[in-house]
Coordinates of C-alpha atoms in Angstrom, one line a residue:
M240 CA -10.0 -4.7 -11.8
R241 CA -9.1 -4.0 -8.2
P242 CA -9.7 -6.6 -5.7
E243 CA -13.1 -6.0 -4.0
L244 CA -14.3 -6.9 -0.4
D245 CA -17.7 -7.2 0.6
L246 CA -18.5 -5.9 3.7
R247 CA -22.4 -5.0 3.6
G248 CA -24.1 -6.5 6.3
V249 CA -21.4 -6.9 8.5
Q250 CA -21.6 -3.9 11.3
C251 CA -18.3 -2.0 12.6
P252 CA -15.9 -3.1 14.8
L253 CA -16.2 -6.3 12.9
S254 CA -15.8 -5.2 9.3
W255 CA -12.5 -3.7 10.4
A256 CA -11.7 -6.8 11.6
K257 CA -12.5 -8.8 8.6
A258 CA -10.7 -6.1 6.4
R259 CA -8.1 -6.5 8.1
V260 CA -7.4 -9.4 8.2
W261 CA -8.2 -9.9 3.8
L262 CA -5.6 -6.8 3.7
E263 CA -3.0 -9.4 4.8
T264 CA -3.3 -11.2 2.1
R265 CA -3.0 -8.3 -0.5
S266 CA -0.1 -7.4 -1.8
R267 CA 2.2 -4.0 -0.6
G268 CA 1.2 -1.1 -2.9
E269 CA -1.8 -2.9 -4.4
E270 CA -4.7 -0.7 -4.6
V271 CA -8.0 -2.4 -3.1
A272 CA -11.8 -1.4 -2.8
L273 CA -13.9 -2.1 0.5
R274 CA -18.2 -2.1 0.4
L275 CA -19.5 -0.9 3.2
D276 CA -23.3 -0.1 4.0
D277 CA -22.7 1.0 8.2
P278 CA -22.1 4.6 8.4
R279 CA -20.1 3.7 11.5
G280 CA -17.8 1.4 9.3
A281 CA -18.0 4.1 6.7
R282 CA -16.7 6.8 9.3
D283 CA -14.1 4.5 11.0
L284 CA -13.0 2.0 8.8
P285 CA -10.8 4.2 6.8
R286 CA -9.1 5.7 10.2
A287 CA -8.2 2.5 11.1
A288 CA -6.7 1.5 7.9
E289 CA -5.1 4.9 8.5
A290 CA -3.4 4.0 11.9
S291 CA -2.8 0.7 10.3
G292 CA -0.4 2.4 7.8
H293 CA -2.7 2.0 4.3
H294 CA -3.5 5.0 2.4
V295 CA -6.9 5.6 2.1
V296 CA -7.5 6.7 -1.2
D297 CA -11.4 8.1 -1.2
V298 CA -14.3 7.3 0.3
T299 CA -17.7 7.4 -2.2
P300 CA -21.0 6.7 -1.5
I301 CA -23.2 4.8 -3.7
D302 CA -26.5 2.7 -3.7
G303 CA -27.0 3.5 -0.5
G304 CA -24.0 2.5 1.0
W305 CA -19.8 3.6 0.9
I306 CA -16.9 2.1 -1.4
V307 CA -13.8 2.9 0.5
R308 CA -10.9 2.2 -2.2
L309 CA -7.1 1.5 0.3
E310 CA -4.0 1.6 -1.0
V311 CA -2.6 -2.1 0.6

């Protein structure tokens, strides 16, 4: 099971700030999931993750939100 950070209810850019801190605790090459419900975060968080050196595996709409899968 891949680690998941639940960011529902957290608006961007705070969602990226929380994700960035959490990602620092993960191992290089590990695949993780971020659960979002903010449309702005679903658009901007993958861009910020790529700019920080993470690989965006995919962004999937699910249950009124999104799952962003990253490789750390």
